[in-house]
mmCIF file of C-alpha atoms in Angstrom:
data_model
loop_
_atom_site.group_PDB
_atom_site.id
_atom_site.type_symbol
_atom_site.label_atom_id
_atom_site.label_comp_id
_atom_site.label_asym_id
_atom_site.label_seq_id
_atom_site.Cartn_x
_atom_site.Cartn_y
_atom_site.Cartn_z
ATOM 1 C CA MET A 8 -32.269 26.433 -9.155
ATOM 2 C CA PRO A 9 -29.839 26.093 -6.516
ATOM 3 C CA SER A 10 -26.606 28.246 -6.367
ATOM 4 C CA SER A 11 -23.557 26.926 -8.358
ATOM 5 C CA SER A 12 -21.732 26.487 -4.926
ATOM 6 C CA PRO A 13 -24.122 23.896 -3.801
ATOM 7 C CA VAL A 14 -24.351 22.114 -7.399
ATOM 8 C CA ARG A 15 -20.627 21.987 -7.085
ATOM 9 C CA GLY A 16 -20.732 20.280 -3.769
ATOM 10 C CA PHE A 17 -23.705 17.758 -4.915
ATOM 11 C CA ILE A 18 -21.697 16.873 -8.231
ATOM 12 C CA VAL A 19 -18.761 15.768 -6.146
ATOM 13 C CA LEU A 20 -20.909 13.630 -3.722
ATOM 14 C CA TYR A 21 -22.814 12.246 -6.463
ATOM 15 C CA ALA A 22 -19.503 11.300 -8.780
ATOM 16 C CA LEU A 23 -18.407 9.527 -5.432
ATOM 17 C CA ALA A 24 -21.631 7.579 -4.883
ATOM 18 C CA TYR A 25 -21.710 6.628 -8.460
ATOM 19 C CA ALA A 26 -18.264 5.402 -8.281
ATOM 20 C CA GLY A 27 -19.299 3.271 -5.275
ATOM 21 C CA LEU A 28 -21.814 1.776 -7.321
ATOM 22 C CA TYR A 29 -19.442 0.672 -9.944
ATOM 23 C CA VAL A 30 -17.332 -0.592 -7.004
ATOM 24 C CA SER A 31 -19.991 -2.870 -5.934
ATOM 25 C CA PHE A 32 -19.870 -4.638 -9.371
ATOM 26 C CA ILE A 33 -16.899 -4.283 -11.583
ATOM 27 C CA PRO A 34 -14.391 -5.880 -9.237
ATOM 28 C CA PHE A 35 -17.001 -8.827 -9.017
ATOM 29 C CA VAL A 36 -17.734 -9.039 -12.674
ATOM 30 C CA SER A 37 -14.097 -8.789 -13.800
ATOM 31 C CA VAL A 38 -12.100 -10.601 -10.915
ATOM 32 C CA LEU A 39 -14.279 -12.099 -7.840
ATOM 33 C CA LEU A 40 -16.750 -14.232 -9.937
ATOM 34 C CA PRO A 41 -13.950 -15.666 -12.528
ATOM 35 C CA LEU A 42 -12.033 -16.488 -9.311
ATOM 36 C CA LYS A 43 -15.007 -18.087 -7.507
ATOM 37 C CA VAL A 44 -15.729 -20.111 -10.826
ATOM 38 C CA THR A 45 -12.190 -21.283 -11.115
ATOM 39 C CA ALA A 46 -12.352 -22.378 -7.526
ATOM 40 C CA ILE A 47 -15.646 -24.223 -7.231
ATOM 41 C CA ALA A 48 -15.821 -25.599 -11.116
ATOM 42 C CA ASP A 49 -13.922 -28.162 -13.301
ATOM 43 C CA PRO A 50 -12.181 -26.760 -16.014
ATOM 44 C CA GLU A 51 -14.325 -27.982 -18.570
ATOM 45 C CA HIS A 52 -17.123 -26.419 -16.829
ATOM 46 C CA ARG A 53 -15.876 -22.971 -16.103
ATOM 47 C CA VAL A 54 -17.112 -21.027 -18.874
ATOM 48 C CA ALA A 55 -20.689 -22.611 -18.865
ATOM 49 C CA LEU A 56 -20.722 -21.774 -15.359
ATOM 50 C CA LEU A 57 -19.471 -18.354 -15.782
ATOM 51 C CA SER A 58 -21.717 -17.654 -18.661
ATOM 52 C CA ALA A 59 -24.713 -18.825 -16.812
ATOM 53 C CA ALA A 60 -23.814 -16.448 -13.901
ATOM 54 C CA ALA A 61 -23.643 -13.580 -16.098
ATOM 55 C CA LEU A 62 -26.852 -14.403 -17.908
ATOM 56 C CA GLY A 63 -28.928 -15.277 -15.159
ATOM 57 C CA GLY A 64 -27.556 -11.959 -13.288
ATOM 58 C CA ALA A 65 -28.400 -9.817 -16.146
ATOM 59 C CA ALA A 66 -31.818 -11.204 -16.588
ATOM 60 C CA VAL A 67 -32.444 -10.582 -12.912
ATOM 61 C CA ALA A 68 -30.938 -7.018 -13.228
ATOM 62 C CA SER A 69 -33.087 -5.933 -15.947
ATOM 63 C CA VAL A 70 -36.421 -6.622 -14.009
ATOM 64 C CA ALA A 71 -34.897 -5.323 -10.827
ATOM 65 C CA ASN A 72 -33.841 -1.879 -12.275
ATOM 66 C CA LEU A 73 -37.059 -1.279 -13.917
ATOM 67 C CA VAL A 74 -39.145 -2.192 -10.868
ATOM 68 C CA PHE A 75 -37.058 -0.348 -8.209
ATOM 69 C CA GLY A 76 -36.831 2.668 -10.840
ATOM 70 C CA ALA A 77 -40.671 2.649 -11.085
ATOM 71 C CA LEU A 78 -40.840 2.528 -7.206
ATOM 72 C CA SER A 79 -38.398 5.276 -6.496
ATOM 73 C CA ASP A 80 -40.287 7.533 -9.162
ATOM 74 C CA ARG A 81 -43.515 6.617 -6.717
ATOM 75 C CA THR A 82 -41.579 7.639 -3.686
ATOM 76 C CA TYR A 83 -40.096 10.626 -5.275
ATOM 77 C CA ARG A 84 -43.611 12.145 -6.859
ATOM 78 C CA ARG A 85 -44.941 11.655 -3.065
ATOM 79 C CA ARG A 86 -41.949 12.583 -0.955
ATOM 80 C CA ARG A 87 -39.462 14.018 -3.203
ATOM 81 C CA THR A 88 -36.939 11.671 -2.129
ATOM 82 C CA ARG A 89 -35.419 8.405 -3.457
ATOM 83 C CA ARG A 90 -33.011 7.873 -0.492
ATOM 84 C CA PRO A 91 -34.860 4.717 1.522
ATOM 85 C CA TRP A 92 -34.156 2.605 -1.824
ATOM 86 C CA ILE A 93 -30.556 3.414 -1.951
ATOM 87 C CA LEU A 94 -29.917 2.678 1.868
ATOM 88 C CA ALA A 95 -31.873 -0.735 1.560
ATOM 89 C CA GLY A 96 -30.017 -1.797 -1.363
ATOM 90 C CA LEU A 97 -26.784 -1.079 0.454
ATOM 91 C CA GLY A 98 -27.803 -3.158 3.441
ATOM 92 C CA LEU A 99 -28.926 -6.226 1.022
ATOM 93 C CA LEU A 100 -25.389 -5.606 -1.110
ATOM 94 C CA ILE A 101 -23.714 -6.512 2.022
ATOM 95 C CA LEU A 102 -25.459 -9.500 2.739
ATOM 96 C CA ALA A 103 -25.450 -10.682 -0.828
ATOM 97 C CA TYR A 104 -21.483 -10.354 -0.556
ATOM 98 C CA ALA A 105 -21.572 -12.445 2.270
ATOM 99 C CA LEU A 106 -23.522 -15.274 0.848
ATOM 100 C CA PHE A 107 -21.203 -15.104 -2.054
ATOM 101 C CA HIS A 108 -18.202 -15.558 -0.142
ATOM 102 C CA TRP A 109 -19.747 -18.369 1.600
ATOM 103 C CA SER A 110 -20.918 -20.040 -1.678
ATOM 104 C CA SER A 111 -19.043 -23.486 -2.226
ATOM 105 C CA ASP A 112 -20.900 -24.959 -5.379
ATOM 106 C CA GLY A 113 -22.645 -23.915 -8.573
ATOM 107 C CA PRO A 114 -26.190 -23.335 -7.004
ATOM 108 C CA SER A 115 -25.178 -21.537 -4.194
ATOM 109 C CA MET A 116 -23.083 -19.159 -5.958
ATOM 110 C CA LEU A 117 -25.777 -18.385 -8.380
ATOM 111 C CA ALA A 118 -28.342 -17.815 -5.683
ATOM 112 C CA ALA A 119 -25.841 -15.252 -4.131
ATOM 113 C CA VAL A 120 -25.379 -13.500 -7.715
ATOM 114 C CA THR A 121 -28.910 -13.179 -8.147
ATOM 115 C CA LEU A 122 -29.181 -11.320 -4.647
ATOM 116 C CA LEU A 123 -25.994 -9.315 -5.247
ATOM 117 C CA GLN A 124 -27.886 -7.958 -8.683
ATOM 118 C CA ILE A 125 -31.020 -7.032 -6.676
ATOM 119 C CA ALA A 126 -29.261 -5.262 -4.361
ATOM 120 C CA ILE A 127 -27.148 -3.472 -6.714
ATOM 121 C CA ASN A 128 -30.104 -2.241 -8.898
ATOM 122 C CA MET A 129 -32.067 -1.163 -5.840
ATOM 123 C CA MET A 130 -29.334 1.474 -5.426
ATOM 124 C CA PHE A 131 -28.692 1.964 -9.099
ATOM 125 C CA ALA A 132 -32.120 2.752 -10.135
ATOM 126 C CA PRO A 133 -32.618 5.689 -7.751
ATOM 127 C CA VAL A 134 -28.975 7.124 -7.852
ATOM 128 C CA GLY A 135 -29.627 7.216 -11.955
ATOM 129 C CA ALA A 136 -32.631 9.402 -11.708
ATOM 130 C CA ILE A 137 -31.050 11.673 -9.181
ATOM 131 C CA MET A 138 -29.016 12.995 -11.900
ATOM 132 C CA ALA A 139 -31.574 13.624 -14.099
ATOM 133 C CA ASP A 140 -34.081 15.363 -11.114
ATOM 134 C CA GLU A 141 -30.953 17.553 -9.957
ATOM 135 C CA ILE A 142 -28.338 18.177 -12.373
ATOM 136 C CA PRO A 143 -28.899 21.253 -15.103
ATOM 137 C CA ASP A 144 -28.411 20.338 -18.589
ATOM 138 C CA ALA A 145 -25.595 22.635 -19.099
ATOM 139 C CA GLN A 146 -23.401 20.677 -16.398
ATOM 140 C CA LYS A 147 -24.660 16.872 -17.318
ATOM 141 C CA GLY A 148 -21.716 16.233 -19.417
ATOM 142 C CA LEU A 149 -19.041 16.997 -16.994
ATOM 143 C CA VAL A 150 -21.221 14.771 -14.229
ATOM 144 C CA ALA A 151 -21.443 12.069 -16.979
ATOM 145 C CA GLY A 152 -17.672 12.465 -17.339
ATOM 146 C CA LEU A 153 -17.172 11.823 -13.903
ATOM 147 C CA MET A 154 -19.758 8.931 -13.961
ATOM 148 C CA GLY A 155 -17.962 7.557 -16.967
ATOM 149 C CA ALA A 156 -14.604 7.514 -14.976
ATOM 150 C CA ALA A 157 -16.607 5.573 -12.420
ATOM 151 C CA HIS A 158 -15.423 2.216 -14.431
ATOM 152 C CA PRO A 159 -12.047 2.528 -14.808
ATOM 153 C CA PHE A 160 -11.832 3.946 -11.034
ATOM 154 C CA SER A 161 -13.255 0.582 -9.990
ATOM 155 C CA SER A 162 -10.797 -0.964 -11.876
ATOM 156 C CA LEU A 163 -8.350 0.520 -9.403
ATOM 157 C CA VAL A 164 -10.305 -1.363 -6.408
ATOM 158 C CA ALA A 165 -10.086 -4.237 -8.201
ATOM 159 C CA VAL A 166 -6.512 -4.323 -7.949
ATOM 160 C CA GLY A 167 -6.816 -4.108 -4.152
ATOM 161 C CA VAL A 168 -9.505 -6.874 -4.101
ATOM 162 C CA THR A 169 -6.901 -9.278 -5.842
ATOM 163 C CA LEU A 170 -3.821 -8.485 -3.520
ATOM 164 C CA ARG A 171 -3.312 -11.601 -1.358
ATOM 165 C CA GLY A 172 -1.421 -9.813 1.059
ATOM 166 C CA LEU A 173 -4.457 -8.069 2.309
ATOM 167 C CA GLY A 174 -5.534 -11.188 4.030
ATOM 168 C CA PRO A 175 -8.246 -14.097 3.447
ATOM 169 C CA GLU A 176 -10.879 -13.817 0.944
ATOM 170 C CA GLY A 177 -13.517 -12.832 3.535
ATOM 171 C CA MET A 178 -11.249 -9.695 4.567
ATOM 172 C CA ARG A 179 -11.208 -8.824 0.985
ATOM 173 C CA TYR A 180 -14.844 -8.815 0.608
ATOM 174 C CA ALA A 181 -15.339 -6.715 3.941
ATOM 175 C CA LEU A 182 -13.195 -4.012 2.547
ATOM 176 C CA LEU A 183 -14.860 -4.018 -0.479
ATOM 177 C CA CYS A 184 -18.305 -3.519 1.255
ATOM 178 C CA ALA A 185 -16.559 -0.875 3.443
ATOM 179 C CA VAL A 186 -15.442 1.286 0.405
ATOM 180 C CA ILE A 187 -18.764 1.185 -0.951
ATOM 181 C CA ALA A 188 -20.564 2.633 1.784
ATOM 182 C CA ILE A 189 -17.698 5.096 2.333
ATOM 183 C CA LEU A 190 -18.397 6.433 -1.414
ATOM 184 C CA VAL A 191 -22.426 5.947 -1.257
ATOM 185 C CA LEU A 192 -23.667 7.210 2.219
ATOM 186 C CA PRO A 193 -22.559 11.005 2.097
ATOM 187 C CA LEU A 194 -24.652 11.373 -0.910
ATOM 188 C CA LEU A 195 -27.787 10.151 1.303
ATOM 189 C CA LEU A 196 -26.751 12.809 4.113
ATOM 190 C CA PHE A 197 -26.507 15.663 1.374
ATOM 191 C CA ILE A 198 -30.142 15.060 -0.601
ATOM 192 C CA SER A 199 -32.490 17.483 0.363
ATOM 193 C CA GLU A 200 -36.308 16.756 -0.140
ATOM 194 C CA ARG A 201 -37.741 18.880 -2.819
ATOM 195 C CA ARG A 202 -41.033 20.595 -2.819
ATOM 196 C CA ASP A 203 -41.172 22.183 -6.218
ATOM 197 C CA PRO A 204 -43.803 20.589 -8.669
ATOM 198 C CA LEU A 205 -42.544 18.343 -11.799
ATOM 199 C CA PRO A 206 -42.529 20.150 -14.805
ATOM 200 C CA GLU A 207 -44.212 18.653 -17.932
ATOM 201 C CA GLN A 208 -42.910 18.930 -21.312
ATOM 202 C CA PRO A 209 -45.127 19.733 -24.595
ATOM 203 C CA PRO A 210 -46.563 16.525 -26.184
ATOM 204 C CA ALA A 211 -44.706 17.238 -29.521
ATOM 205 C CA LEU A 212 -41.200 17.471 -27.674
ATOM 206 C CA ARG A 213 -42.013 14.238 -25.835
ATOM 207 C CA VAL A 214 -42.369 12.304 -29.111
ATOM 208 C CA ARG A 215 -39.508 13.719 -30.724
ATOM 209 C CA ARG A 216 -37.412 12.946 -27.588
ATOM 210 C CA ARG A 217 -38.951 9.407 -27.200
ATOM 211 C CA ALA A 218 -37.615 8.601 -30.743
ATOM 212 C CA ASP A 219 -34.048 9.802 -30.378
ATOM 213 C CA PHE A 220 -34.064 8.005 -26.802
ATOM 214 C CA ALA A 221 -34.879 4.776 -28.757
ATOM 215 C CA ARG A 222 -31.844 5.595 -31.239
ATOM 216 C CA ILE A 223 -29.496 6.326 -28.323
ATOM 217 C CA TRP A 224 -30.520 3.203 -26.433
ATOM 218 C CA ILE A 225 -29.505 0.956 -29.565
ATOM 219 C CA ALA A 226 -26.289 2.684 -29.812
ATOM 220 C CA ARG A 227 -25.332 2.185 -26.219
ATOM 221 C CA VAL A 228 -26.694 -1.523 -26.431
ATOM 222 C CA LEU A 229 -24.222 -2.173 -29.334
ATOM 223 C CA VAL A 230 -21.287 -0.794 -27.502
ATOM 224 C CA GLN A 231 -22.159 -2.395 -23.872
ATOM 225 C CA ILE A 232 -21.962 -5.620 -25.810
ATOM 226 C CA ALA A 233 -18.328 -4.978 -26.329
ATOM 227 C CA GLY A 234 -17.669 -3.322 -22.823
ATOM 228 C CA ASN A 235 -19.470 -6.432 -20.790
ATOM 229 C CA GLY A 236 -17.619 -8.810 -22.949
ATOM 230 C CA LEU A 237 -14.425 -6.906 -21.733
ATOM 231 C CA SER A 238 -15.212 -7.108 -18.313
ATOM 232 C CA THR A 239 -16.151 -10.736 -17.895
ATOM 233 C CA TYR A 240 -13.839 -12.333 -20.250
ATOM 234 C CA GLY A 241 -11.027 -9.963 -19.712
ATOM 235 C CA LEU A 242 -9.074 -12.376 -17.343
ATOM 236 C CA PHE A 243 -9.768 -15.463 -19.644
ATOM 237 C CA TYR A 244 -8.355 -13.017 -22.710
ATOM 238 C CA PHE A 245 -5.065 -12.600 -20.932
ATOM 239 C CA LEU A 246 -4.614 -15.751 -19.607
ATOM 240 C CA ALA A 247 -5.041 -17.185 -23.256
ATOM 241 C CA VAL A 248 -2.391 -14.579 -24.616
ATOM 242 C CA LEU A 249 -0.011 -16.251 -22.273
ATOM 243 C CA GLY A 250 -0.954 -19.636 -23.649
ATOM 244 C CA GLU A 251 -2.599 -20.730 -20.641
ATOM 245 C CA LYS A 252 -6.344 -21.859 -21.459
ATOM 246 C CA ILE A 253 -6.921 -23.851 -18.827
ATOM 247 C CA PRO A 254 -4.953 -22.716 -15.750
ATOM 248 C CA ASP A 255 -5.028 -23.970 -12.010
ATOM 249 C CA ARG A 256 -6.230 -21.835 -9.370
ATOM 250 C CA SER A 257 -3.153 -20.372 -8.123
ATOM 251 C CA ARG A 258 -1.967 -19.344 -11.731
ATOM 252 C CA ALA A 259 -5.369 -17.642 -12.404
ATOM 253 C CA GLU A 260 -4.760 -15.926 -8.956
ATOM 254 C CA ALA A 261 -1.179 -14.591 -9.774
ATOM 255 C CA ALA A 262 -2.837 -13.718 -13.403
ATOM 256 C CA SER A 263 -5.698 -11.739 -11.908
ATOM 257 C CA GLU A 264 -3.097 -9.223 -9.924
ATOM 258 C CA GLY A 265 -1.593 -8.509 -13.293
ATOM 259 C CA VAL A 266 -4.853 -8.109 -15.120
ATOM 260 C CA ALA A 267 -6.013 -5.858 -12.387
ATOM 261 C CA ALA A 268 -2.702 -4.089 -12.799
ATOM 262 C CA ILE A 269 -3.305 -3.567 -16.446
ATOM 263 C CA PHE A 270 -6.894 -2.165 -15.350
ATOM 264 C CA ALA A 271 -5.367 0.375 -13.261
ATOM 265 C CA GLY A 272 -2.529 1.352 -16.007
ATOM 266 C CA VAL A 273 -5.213 2.788 -18.036
ATOM 267 C CA THR A 274 -7.192 4.469 -15.322
ATOM 268 C CA ILE A 275 -5.569 7.887 -15.511
ATOM 269 C CA VAL A 276 -5.758 8.057 -19.129
ATOM 270 C CA ALA A 277 -9.310 7.042 -19.356
ATOM 271 C CA LEU A 278 -10.212 9.369 -16.331
ATOM 272 C CA LEU A 279 -8.739 12.445 -17.909
ATOM 273 C CA LEU A 280 -10.132 12.013 -21.342
ATOM 274 C CA THR A 281 -13.645 11.153 -20.196
ATOM 275 C CA ILE A 282 -13.740 14.250 -17.631
ATOM 276 C CA ALA A 283 -12.418 16.510 -20.523
ATOM 277 C CA ALA A 284 -14.697 15.133 -23.338
ATOM 278 C CA GLY A 285 -17.607 15.812 -20.866
ATOM 279 C CA ARG A 286 -16.716 19.409 -20.024
ATOM 280 C CA LEU A 287 -16.039 19.963 -23.698
ATOM 281 C CA SER A 288 -19.371 18.730 -24.781
ATOM 282 C CA ASP A 289 -21.024 20.823 -22.108
ATOM 283 C CA ARG A 290 -19.334 24.050 -23.278
ATOM 284 C CA THR A 291 -20.401 23.189 -27.033
ATOM 285 C CA MET A 292 -23.619 21.503 -26.294
ATOM 286 C CA ARG A 293 -22.702 18.926 -28.980
ATOM 287 C CA ARG A 294 -22.371 15.281 -28.099
ATOM 288 C CA LYS A 295 -22.450 13.559 -31.230
ATOM 289 C CA PRO A 296 -18.942 14.153 -32.551
ATOM 290 C CA PHE A 297 -17.626 12.737 -29.436
ATOM 291 C CA LEU A 298 -19.885 9.804 -29.636
ATOM 292 C CA ALA A 299 -18.265 9.327 -33.139
ATOM 293 C CA LEU A 300 -14.597 9.423 -32.141
ATOM 294 C CA SER A 301 -14.956 7.610 -29.132
ATOM 295 C CA SER A 302 -16.614 4.477 -30.741
ATOM 296 C CA VAL A 303 -14.140 4.514 -33.612
ATOM 297 C CA THR A 304 -11.206 4.490 -30.782
ATOM 298 C CA MET A 305 -12.892 1.534 -29.106
ATOM 299 C CA ALA A 306 -13.080 -0.477 -32.032
ATOM 300 C CA ALA A 307 -9.624 0.136 -32.865
ATOM 301 C CA GLY A 308 -8.449 -0.682 -29.337
ATOM 302 C CA LEU A 309 -10.351 -4.246 -29.914
ATOM 303 C CA ALA A 310 -8.886 -4.809 -33.161
ATOM 304 C CA ILE A 311 -5.591 -4.221 -31.649
ATOM 305 C CA MET A 312 -6.446 -7.089 -28.760
ATOM 306 C CA ALA A 313 -7.464 -9.484 -31.656
ATOM 307 C CA ALA A 314 -4.238 -9.325 -33.359
ATOM 308 C CA ALA A 315 -2.165 -9.082 -30.264
ATOM 309 C CA SER A 316 0.109 -12.064 -29.537
ATOM 310 C CA ASN A 317 1.836 -10.578 -26.271
ATOM 311 C CA TRP A 318 0.693 -8.791 -23.327
ATOM 312 C CA PRO A 319 2.155 -5.500 -24.211
ATOM 313 C CA ALA A 320 -0.007 -5.456 -27.420
ATOM 314 C CA ALA A 321 -2.880 -6.689 -25.727
ATOM 315 C CA THR A 322 -2.579 -4.067 -22.762
ATOM 316 C CA LEU A 323 -2.131 -1.364 -25.527
ATOM 317 C CA GLY A 324 -5.145 -2.756 -27.216
ATOM 318 C CA PHE A 325 -7.222 -2.754 -23.987
ATOM 319 C CA GLY A 326 -6.059 0.357 -22.907
ATOM 320 C CA ILE A 327 -7.511 1.886 -25.792
ATOM 321 C CA ALA A 328 -10.735 0.054 -25.996
ATOM 322 C CA ILE A 329 -11.405 1.103 -22.438
ATOM 323 C CA ALA A 330 -10.895 4.880 -23.074
ATOM 324 C CA GLY A 331 -12.802 4.718 -25.908
ATOM 325 C CA MET A 332 -15.598 3.217 -24.242
ATOM 326 C CA SER A 333 -15.489 5.418 -21.170
ATOM 327 C CA VAL A 334 -15.865 8.150 -23.245
ATOM 328 C CA PHE A 335 -18.513 7.096 -25.118
ATOM 329 C CA LEU A 336 -20.609 5.741 -22.402
ATOM 330 C CA ALA A 337 -20.337 9.283 -20.532
ATOM 331 C CA ILE A 338 -21.416 11.503 -23.216
ATOM 332 C CA GLN A 339 -24.171 9.082 -24.213
ATOM 333 C CA SER A 340 -25.389 9.169 -20.695
ATOM 334 C CA ALA A 341 -25.387 13.074 -20.845
ATOM 335 C CA LEU A 342 -27.270 12.826 -24.138
ATOM 336 C CA ALA A 343 -29.765 10.152 -22.765
ATOM 337 C CA MET A 344 -30.736 12.437 -19.763
ATOM 338 C CA GLN A 345 -31.458 15.450 -21.972
ATOM 339 C CA LEU A 346 -34.037 12.955 -23.826
ATOM 340 C CA LEU A 347 -36.043 11.506 -21.094
ATOM 341 C CA PRO A 348 -39.631 12.022 -22.214
ATOM 342 C CA SER A 349 -41.373 12.388 -18.889
ATOM 343 C CA PRO A 350 -40.122 14.097 -15.560
ATOM 344 C CA GLY A 351 -42.517 12.244 -13.650
ATOM 345 C CA HIS A 352 -41.137 8.899 -14.621
ATOM 346 C CA ARG A 353 -37.386 9.365 -14.816
ATOM 347 C CA GLY A 354 -36.627 6.221 -13.072
ATOM 348 C CA ARG A 355 -38.723 3.869 -15.134
ATOM 349 C CA ASP A 356 -37.435 5.405 -18.146
ATOM 350 C CA LEU A 357 -33.791 5.221 -16.650
ATOM 351 C CA GLY A 358 -34.608 1.375 -15.931
ATOM 352 C CA ILE A 359 -35.494 0.867 -19.483
ATOM 353 C CA LEU A 360 -32.238 2.721 -20.213
ATOM 354 C CA ASN A 361 -30.559 0.276 -17.819
ATOM 355 C CA LEU A 362 -31.527 -2.628 -20.221
ATOM 356 C CA THR A 363 -28.536 -1.384 -22.175
ATOM 357 C CA ASN A 364 -26.377 -2.489 -19.411
ATOM 358 C CA THR A 365 -28.205 -6.086 -18.683
ATOM 359 C CA LEU A 366 -29.228 -7.168 -22.167
ATOM 360 C CA PRO A 367 -25.514 -6.781 -23.408
ATOM 361 C CA ALA A 368 -24.622 -8.798 -20.133
ATOM 362 C CA MET A 369 -26.725 -11.837 -21.793
ATOM 363 C CA VAL A 370 -25.558 -11.196 -25.168
ATOM 364 C CA ALA A 371 -21.800 -11.199 -24.208
ATOM 365 C CA PRO A 372 -22.132 -14.637 -22.855
ATOM 366 C CA LEU A 373 -23.852 -16.052 -25.636
ATOM 367 C CA LEU A 374 -21.379 -14.700 -28.159
ATOM 368 C CA ALA A 375 -18.634 -16.104 -26.161
ATOM 369 C CA LEU A 376 -20.495 -19.668 -26.336
ATOM 370 C CA ALA A 377 -21.246 -19.423 -29.855
ATOM 371 C CA LEU A 378 -17.751 -18.313 -30.850
ATOM 372 C CA SER A 379 -16.002 -20.672 -28.156
ATOM 373 C CA PRO A 380 -13.134 -18.257 -27.650
ATOM 374 C CA ASP A 381 -11.379 -20.721 -25.205
ATOM 375 C CA GLN A 382 -11.038 -23.344 -28.304
ATOM 376 C CA ALA A 383 -10.793 -20.982 -31.193
ATOM 377 C CA GLY A 384 -9.011 -18.107 -29.586
ATOM 378 C CA TYR A 385 -10.439 -14.528 -29.005
ATOM 379 C CA ALA A 386 -9.900 -12.999 -32.626
ATOM 380 C CA PRO A 387 -13.077 -13.767 -33.797
ATOM 381 C CA TRP A 388 -14.872 -12.824 -31.004
ATOM 382 C CA LEU A 389 -12.955 -9.491 -30.562
ATOM 383 C CA LEU A 390 -13.625 -8.485 -34.242
ATOM 384 C CA VAL A 391 -17.281 -9.174 -33.778
ATOM 385 C CA LEU A 392 -17.483 -6.873 -30.757
ATOM 386 C CA ALA A 393 -15.596 -4.308 -32.794
ATOM 387 C CA THR A 394 -18.054 -4.722 -35.491
ATOM 388 C CA GLY A 395 -20.988 -3.967 -33.203
ATOM 389 C CA VAL A 396 -19.172 -0.834 -31.550
ATOM 390 C CA LEU A 397 -18.752 0.705 -34.880
ATOM 391 C CA ALA A 398 -22.708 0.186 -35.795
ATOM 392 C CA GLY A 399 -23.449 1.767 -32.400
ATOM 393 C CA GLY A 400 -21.456 4.723 -33.333
ATOM 394 C CA ALA A 401 -23.419 4.967 -36.498
ATOM 395 C CA ALA A 402 -27.006 4.531 -34.549
ATOM 396 C CA ALA A 403 -25.771 7.467 -32.323
ATOM 397 C CA MET A 404 -25.145 9.648 -35.449
ATOM 398 C CA THR A 405 -28.792 9.130 -36.431
ATOM 399 C CA VAL A 406 -30.148 11.340 -33.071
ATOM 400 C CA ARG A 407 -31.982 14.382 -34.467
ATOM 401 C CA THR A 408 -31.954 16.466 -31.334
ATOM 402 C CA GLN A 409 -29.017 17.360 -28.936
ATOM 403 C CA ASN A 410 -30.382 19.702 -26.525
#
């Protein structure tokens, strides 16, 4: 096992790289994609186009993560490295952002979104598996806490993306790609190729872990449906609170800066809570109490958002929901890493776990289309999401093994 100092150095670089992966898509989903839809689509077609992009992108991401997870497993078994897939994904990501910037209609935008999802998951699959490869169980909570903080951290980057003072749209995309590269590349320089054989677990333990892995998978799906809904439709929700259901582009851009500032405002709280919860769960080696509390917290935040009639109340609910989600996803990630059934197929199994990110990205738009929040208001939609979060917390409580 590596010494504590190299492990600490690796944790820092890994956390930065993981934050870079979130930067690759959170500003895109929460700000850039809605703004692009606002720019190229008629008002009556915007929700439909945004939903099509979310659904199509989620479907592509589901397949891509499984494929590249399995391919990185193969590379890891043969060469003890997952580097090539991360580097290739980074290059493809930059190309995809350029194509997205140049898109001027629905079909070209959807094609760019497809390529972007392939690139993101070409990086995400191997980077996720690296945590299972390298981080001891006793430090997985801390690392997962830092990983959970990647979501609010990436929201800070979204603030910069929306600042029109930075220059034209293309300059914002170029700066975003530069930030991603700066965060991801150091990890590739640090990773060393391993030569030790991959350990195998006893068959009985693999069976128990598969069952618990399925339970925690269900829990994450239910929570991620709500999280994806907040990311995709958050801008539209805050516009609705202002009473502007169909704003023009200039009003949408102005409001997007306010929404990005709200994201930044909850970042520090979510960051501190997530890291503290992850570290405390390492010390106690008990993950389930944190999952229960964070799911209730997130549901409460969604309920406050549903009842809000002004930006201060909406912001309070949003901040509570994001903090609860950040802690839940971090602790769930730590527990899921401990429950992976086979060391030789971590990338593939994490691809299955990644379906908890991509399938909700398909369900959230379907819920939005079914409940028509742009016409009926966002309260029913938010309450449905809150109910799902509580069900996710209950599912997490059925996990039988924690270590």
